[in-house]
Amino acid sequence: MILLLNTDLIKYKALSIDKLYLASKNDVELVDDSFYGSSFIASEIFHSLKEDYKVLAFAGGYASMKYRNYLESYLSDYYIVNIKDEARTLIDIKEETKTTRLLENAPRITRDDELNFLDKYDDIIYDTRLILLMEDYKNNLSLDFYQGLIDISNRYLKKLFVSASKETMKHYIESNAYAMSIDYKDLSDILNLRLNSLDEIVNVVKFMAIDKERIILLKFNDNLIIFTKDCYYLFDYDKSVYKHIDKNMALLGLAIGFERKYDLETSLRLASAFSVFNK
């Protein structure tokens, strides 16, 4: 079973307009009103593939009730830790040739909220095979919270799969998380190194994978490089069609492969296939 952690529930609205005029009244058409983010998409995919999973999430305000109703339509095994602030909203304003994206600041989450989440995490982790944490944007959670996730995972000998903001990944690089997905630019900043070429990246990251015996998925421009303790794999995509590599979706594919107990090569190919998922 996969335990999916949703630490940043995001409401989503997509608005269609012929042309956006600033400082003017604009008439728009609402074309989507749901949720956004890698964790939400993971729930949709898990449901479609009939994966065995459960969800633990922060949620506040009206979005909490809406998200609860959404989860109830799929799952009986879900847990929501209520926070005082409303979940933030992401709005896409879609014109004919471009999209303008607006994102609210992350909601406040108190230390009591974090401790409630960790207590529930400790209660429900026992029957899971792996834990999946994917964050799309920086939030207001403390490093103590993330360390708590690591400590509890280690206590139960569970595999932790992580992809998050640069600030959070700096903490996880020093941990023994089993799998992590990161952009090479973020990694360069974290290590305070200039990693511009494939050779430079391989020379540094392969030792990070060997040292902790873990899997590292690295987004390198329009390519995905996956490092294991034994070797690395470079997935080179067809350049005739533009493909955006999504590090979170790559991690999701890897998690599905491991949950289904596929061999390593098949799991890595699944990660590569998921990495070009258009969300």
Short mmCIF file of C-alpha atoms in Angstrom, two decimals:
data_model
loop_
_atom_site.label_atom_id
_atom_site.label_comp_id
_atom_site.label_asym_id
_atom_site.label_seq_id
_atom_site.Cartn_x
_atom_site.Cartn_y
_atom_site.Cartn_z
CA MET A 1 0.00 0.00 0.00
CA ILE A 2 1.12 3.57 -0.77
CA LEU A 3 0.64 6.33 1.79
CA LEU A 4 0.19 9.57 -0.15
CA LEU A 5 0.96 12.76 1.79
CA ASN A 6 -0.73 15.96 0.64
CA THR A 7 0.93 18.72 2.64
CA ASP A 8 -0.22 21.59 0.39
CA LEU A 9 -3.80 21.24 -0.85
CA ILE A 10 -4.32 23.72 -3.71
CA LYS A 11 -7.68 24.84 -5.09
CA TYR A 12 -7.67 25.34 -8.86
CA LYS A 13 -9.63 27.56 -11.23
CA ALA A 14 -9.13 27.86 -14.98
CA LEU A 15 -10.64 30.88 -16.68
CA SER A 16 -10.98 31.36 -20.44
CA ILE A 17 -10.82 34.79 -22.05
CA ASP A 18 -10.17 36.13 -25.56
CA LYS A 19 -7.71 38.77 -24.35
CA LEU A 20 -6.77 39.89 -20.85
CA TYR A 21 -6.76 43.66 -20.28
CA LEU A 22 -5.00 44.90 -17.15
CA ALA A 23 -6.69 47.52 -14.97
CA SER A 24 -9.97 46.80 -16.79
CA LYS A 25 -13.10 44.72 -16.31
CA ASN A 26 -12.73 41.36 -18.07
CA ASP A 27 -15.51 38.88 -18.75
CA VAL A 28 -14.28 35.31 -18.36
CA GLU A 29 -15.65 31.79 -18.67
CA LEU A 30 -14.98 29.29 -15.87
CA VAL A 31 -13.67 26.12 -17.52
CA ASP A 32 -12.34 24.22 -14.48
CA ASP A 33 -12.98 24.37 -10.75
CA SER A 34 -11.29 21.57 -8.82
CA PHE A 35 -7.90 20.95 -7.20
CA TYR A 36 -4.32 21.21 -8.44
CA GLY A 37 -0.99 19.62 -7.74
CA SER A 38 0.98 16.41 -7.98
CA SER A 39 -0.73 14.80 -4.97
CA PHE A 40 -4.18 15.45 -6.40
CA ILE A 41 -3.16 14.02 -9.78
CA ALA A 42 -1.63 11.02 -8.02
CA SER A 43 -5.01 10.29 -6.41
CA GLU A 44 -6.67 10.40 -9.83
CA ILE A 45 -4.05 8.07 -11.31
CA PHE A 46 -4.11 5.65 -8.36
CA HIS A 47 -7.87 5.42 -8.67
CA SER A 48 -7.70 4.79 -12.43
CA LEU A 49 -5.04 2.11 -11.98
CA LYS A 50 -6.83 0.60 -8.95
CA GLU A 51 -3.74 1.03 -6.77
CA ASP A 52 -3.98 0.26 -3.07
CA TYR A 53 -3.37 3.59 -1.31
CA LYS A 54 -4.49 5.94 1.43
CA VAL A 55 -4.17 9.69 1.93
CA LEU A 56 -3.07 11.93 4.79
CA ALA A 57 -3.52 15.65 4.14
CA PHE A 58 -3.61 19.15 5.58
CA ALA A 59 -6.77 21.05 4.61
CA GLY A 60 -8.64 24.10 5.87
CA GLY A 61 -11.81 26.08 5.29
CA TYR A 62 -14.37 25.26 2.61
CA ALA A 63 -11.69 23.40 0.63
CA SER A 64 -11.43 20.88 3.46
CA MET A 65 -15.08 19.88 3.07
CA LYS A 66 -14.82 19.78 -0.73
CA TYR A 67 -11.64 17.68 -0.59
CA ARG A 68 -13.20 15.32 1.94
CA ASN A 69 -16.16 14.76 -0.39
CA TYR A 70 -13.75 14.12 -3.27
CA LEU A 71 -11.77 11.54 -1.29
CA GLU A 72 -14.92 9.81 -0.04
CA SER A 73 -15.92 9.12 -3.64
CA TYR A 74 -12.69 7.10 -4.06
CA LEU A 75 -11.47 6.00 -0.65
CA SER A 76 -12.56 4.84 2.76
CA ASP A 77 -9.00 5.15 4.09
CA TYR A 78 -8.17 8.85 4.22
CA TYR A 79 -7.25 11.27 7.00
CA ILE A 80 -7.47 15.08 7.03
CA VAL A 81 -5.71 17.29 9.57
CA ASN A 82 -7.71 20.51 9.72
CA ILE A 83 -5.90 23.86 9.74
CA LYS A 84 -7.40 27.29 10.43
CA ASP A 85 -6.53 28.96 7.12
CA GLU A 86 -8.26 28.26 3.83
CA ALA A 87 -6.24 26.29 1.28
CA ARG A 88 -4.52 28.50 -1.25
CA THR A 89 -5.79 28.95 -4.79
CA LEU A 90 -4.04 28.71 -8.15
CA ILE A 91 -5.76 30.47 -11.06
CA ASP A 92 -4.92 30.00 -14.74
CA ILE A 93 -6.19 32.74 -17.06
CA LYS A 94 -6.14 31.14 -20.49
CA GLU A 95 -5.95 33.32 -23.58
CA GLU A 96 -5.69 31.99 -27.12
CA THR A 97 -1.89 31.98 -27.21
CA LYS A 98 -0.78 32.25 -23.58
CA THR A 99 -1.71 31.51 -19.99
CA THR A 100 -1.28 33.81 -16.99
CA ARG A 101 -0.89 31.97 -13.67
CA LEU A 102 -1.73 33.45 -10.27
CA LEU A 103 -0.81 31.64 -7.03
CA GLU A 104 -1.76 32.66 -3.50
CA ASN A 105 0.68 32.47 -0.62
CA ALA A 106 0.69 29.22 1.34
CA PRO A 107 -1.64 28.99 4.35
CA ARG A 108 -0.31 29.24 7.89
CA ILE A 109 0.27 25.92 9.61
CA THR A 110 0.94 25.94 13.35
CA ARG A 111 3.29 23.65 15.26
CA ASP A 112 0.21 22.01 16.81
CA ASP A 113 -1.07 21.28 13.28
CA GLU A 114 2.28 19.71 12.40
CA LEU A 115 2.28 17.57 15.53
CA ASN A 116 -1.29 16.40 14.84
CA PHE A 117 -0.20 15.38 11.34
CA LEU A 118 2.84 13.51 12.65
CA ASP A 119 0.76 11.73 15.30
CA LYS A 120 -1.67 10.51 12.65
CA TYR A 121 1.25 9.58 10.39
CA ASP A 122 2.66 7.45 13.19
CA ASP A 123 -0.75 5.77 13.64
CA ILE A 124 -1.36 4.80 10.02
CA ILE A 125 2.08 4.08 8.55
CA TYR A 126 2.38 0.50 9.84
CA ASP A 127 0.65 -1.30 6.93
CA THR A 128 2.11 0.77 4.07
CA ARG A 129 4.96 -0.29 1.79
CA LEU A 130 6.12 3.19 0.83
CA ILE A 131 5.36 6.84 1.54
CA LEU A 132 5.05 9.35 -1.28
CA LEU A 133 5.56 13.08 -0.66
CA MET A 134 5.37 15.44 -3.66
CA GLU A 135 5.21 19.20 -3.23
CA ASP A 136 4.87 21.64 -6.12
CA TYR A 137 5.64 24.91 -4.32
CA LYS A 138 7.36 26.20 -1.20
CA ASN A 139 5.09 26.14 1.85
CA ASN A 140 5.13 27.16 5.51
CA LEU A 141 6.02 23.82 7.10
CA SER A 142 9.01 23.71 9.43
CA LEU A 143 12.13 21.58 8.98
CA ASP A 144 11.22 19.91 12.27
CA PHE A 145 8.07 18.63 10.58
CA TYR A 146 10.04 17.07 7.73
CA GLN A 147 12.51 15.59 10.18
CA GLY A 148 9.55 14.06 11.99
CA LEU A 149 8.45 12.35 8.77
CA ILE A 150 11.97 10.97 8.34
CA ASP A 151 12.23 9.74 11.93
CA ILE A 152 8.87 7.95 11.87
CA SER A 153 9.61 6.37 8.48
CA ASN A 154 12.95 5.08 9.79
CA ARG A 155 11.36 3.69 12.94
CA TYR A 156 8.99 1.54 10.88
CA LEU A 157 11.60 0.78 8.17
CA LYS A 158 9.43 2.30 5.44
CA LYS A 159 10.67 3.61 2.09
CA LEU A 160 10.23 7.38 1.75
CA PHE A 161 9.91 8.86 -1.76
CA VAL A 162 10.33 12.67 -1.79
CA SER A 163 10.15 15.57 -4.25
CA ALA A 164 9.77 19.06 -2.82
CA SER A 165 11.05 22.64 -2.86
CA LYS A 166 14.75 23.45 -2.87
CA GLU A 167 14.66 24.43 0.81
CA THR A 168 13.06 21.14 1.81
CA MET A 169 15.21 18.98 -0.47
CA LYS A 170 18.33 20.41 1.17
CA HIS A 171 17.14 18.70 4.35
CA TYR A 172 16.24 15.42 2.65
CA ILE A 173 19.57 15.11 0.84
CA GLU A 174 21.21 14.73 4.24
CA SER A 175 18.65 12.09 5.28
CA ASN A 176 18.32 8.47 4.23
CA ALA A 177 15.19 8.94 2.10
CA TYR A 178 15.03 5.96 -0.24
CA ALA A 179 14.18 7.91 -3.41
CA MET A 180 14.24 11.60 -4.24
CA SER A 181 13.56 13.68 -7.32
CA ILE A 182 15.18 17.07 -7.87
CA ASP A 183 16.05 19.63 -10.56
CA TYR A 184 19.77 19.91 -11.26
CA LYS A 185 19.63 23.71 -10.73
CA ASP A 186 18.24 23.24 -7.24
CA LEU A 187 20.90 20.62 -6.54
CA SER A 188 23.62 23.01 -7.72
CA ASP A 189 22.36 25.67 -5.30
CA ILE A 190 22.06 23.21 -2.40
CA LEU A 191 25.60 21.88 -2.89
CA ASN A 192 26.96 25.33 -3.80
CA LEU A 193 28.52 23.84 -6.93
CA ARG A 194 28.31 24.76 -10.60
CA LEU A 195 26.87 21.68 -12.29
CA ASN A 196 26.54 22.62 -15.95
CA SER A 197 27.57 19.53 -17.87
CA LEU A 198 26.49 15.91 -17.81
CA ASP A 199 29.95 14.77 -16.72
CA GLU A 200 29.98 17.18 -13.76
CA ILE A 201 26.55 16.01 -12.67
CA VAL A 202 27.39 12.31 -12.95
CA ASN A 203 30.64 12.70 -11.00
CA VAL A 204 28.81 14.33 -8.08
CA VAL A 205 25.43 12.64 -7.95
CA LYS A 206 26.58 9.03 -8.39
CA PHE A 207 28.40 9.25 -5.05
CA MET A 208 25.26 10.64 -3.39
CA ALA A 209 23.34 7.57 -4.57
CA ILE A 210 26.10 5.15 -3.53
CA ASP A 211 26.66 6.75 -0.12
CA LYS A 212 23.01 6.36 0.99
CA GLU A 213 22.15 3.39 -1.29
CA ARG A 214 19.21 5.26 -2.73
CA ILE A 215 17.66 6.28 -6.03
CA ILE A 216 18.01 9.87 -7.25
CA LEU A 217 15.92 11.17 -10.15
CA LEU A 218 17.48 14.29 -11.64
CA LYS A 219 15.79 16.62 -14.07
CA PHE A 220 18.54 17.90 -16.37
CA ASN A 221 17.05 20.39 -18.85
CA ASP A 222 14.84 18.24 -21.12
CA ASN A 223 16.26 14.93 -19.93
CA LEU A 224 15.78 12.66 -16.95
CA ILE A 225 18.80 11.01 -15.30
CA ILE A 226 18.23 8.28 -12.73
CA PHE A 227 21.03 7.27 -10.39
CA THR A 228 21.15 4.05 -8.38
CA LYS A 229 23.90 2.70 -6.15
CA ASP A 230 25.18 0.61 -9.10
CA CYS A 231 24.85 2.83 -12.18
CA TYR A 232 22.95 5.66 -13.82
CA TYR A 233 20.43 5.83 -16.66
CA LEU A 234 20.04 8.76 -19.05
CA PHE A 235 16.61 8.94 -20.69
CA ASP A 236 16.90 10.97 -23.89
CA TYR A 237 13.55 12.06 -25.30
CA ASP A 238 12.48 12.74 -28.85
CA LYS A 239 13.47 16.37 -29.46
CA SER A 240 11.16 16.71 -32.48
CA VAL A 241 8.28 17.05 -30.03
CA TYR A 242 8.74 19.39 -27.07
CA LYS A 243 8.39 17.54 -23.81
CA HIS A 244 8.43 19.13 -20.38
CA ILE A 245 10.03 16.89 -17.76
CA ASP A 246 8.11 16.86 -14.49
CA LYS A 247 10.23 15.59 -11.59
CA ASN A 248 7.20 14.90 -9.39
CA MET A 249 5.48 12.78 -12.01
CA ALA A 250 8.72 10.85 -12.53
CA LEU A 251 8.77 10.04 -8.82
CA LEU A 252 5.13 8.98 -9.00
CA GLY A 253 5.93 6.51 -11.79
CA LEU A 254 8.81 5.08 -9.78
CA ALA A 255 6.58 4.67 -6.71
CA ILE A 256 3.97 2.76 -8.72
CA GLY A 257 6.66 0.45 -10.07
CA PHE A 258 7.94 -0.30 -6.57
CA GLU A 259 4.45 -0.79 -5.15
CA ARG A 260 3.72 -3.32 -7.89
CA LYS A 261 7.07 -5.03 -7.20
CA TYR A 262 8.32 -4.58 -10.74
CA ASP A 263 12.02 -5.15 -11.35
CA LEU A 264 14.27 -2.09 -11.15
CA GLU A 265 14.61 -1.55 -14.91
CA THR A 266 10.83 -1.65 -15.43
CA SER A 267 10.28 0.75 -12.53
CA LEU A 268 12.82 3.20 -13.97
CA ARG A 269 11.17 3.03 -17.39
CA LEU A 270 7.85 3.74 -15.73
CA ALA A 271 9.41 6.78 -14.06
CA SER A 272 10.64 7.96 -17.45
CA ALA A 273 7.20 7.51 -19.03
CA PHE A 274 5.45 9.38 -16.22
CA SER A 275 7.99 12.24 -16.33
CA VAL A 276 6.43 13.67 -19.51
CA PHE A 277 2.90 13.54 -18.10
CA ASN A 278 1.21 16.88 -18.90
CA LYS A 279 -0.53 18.14 -15.79
#
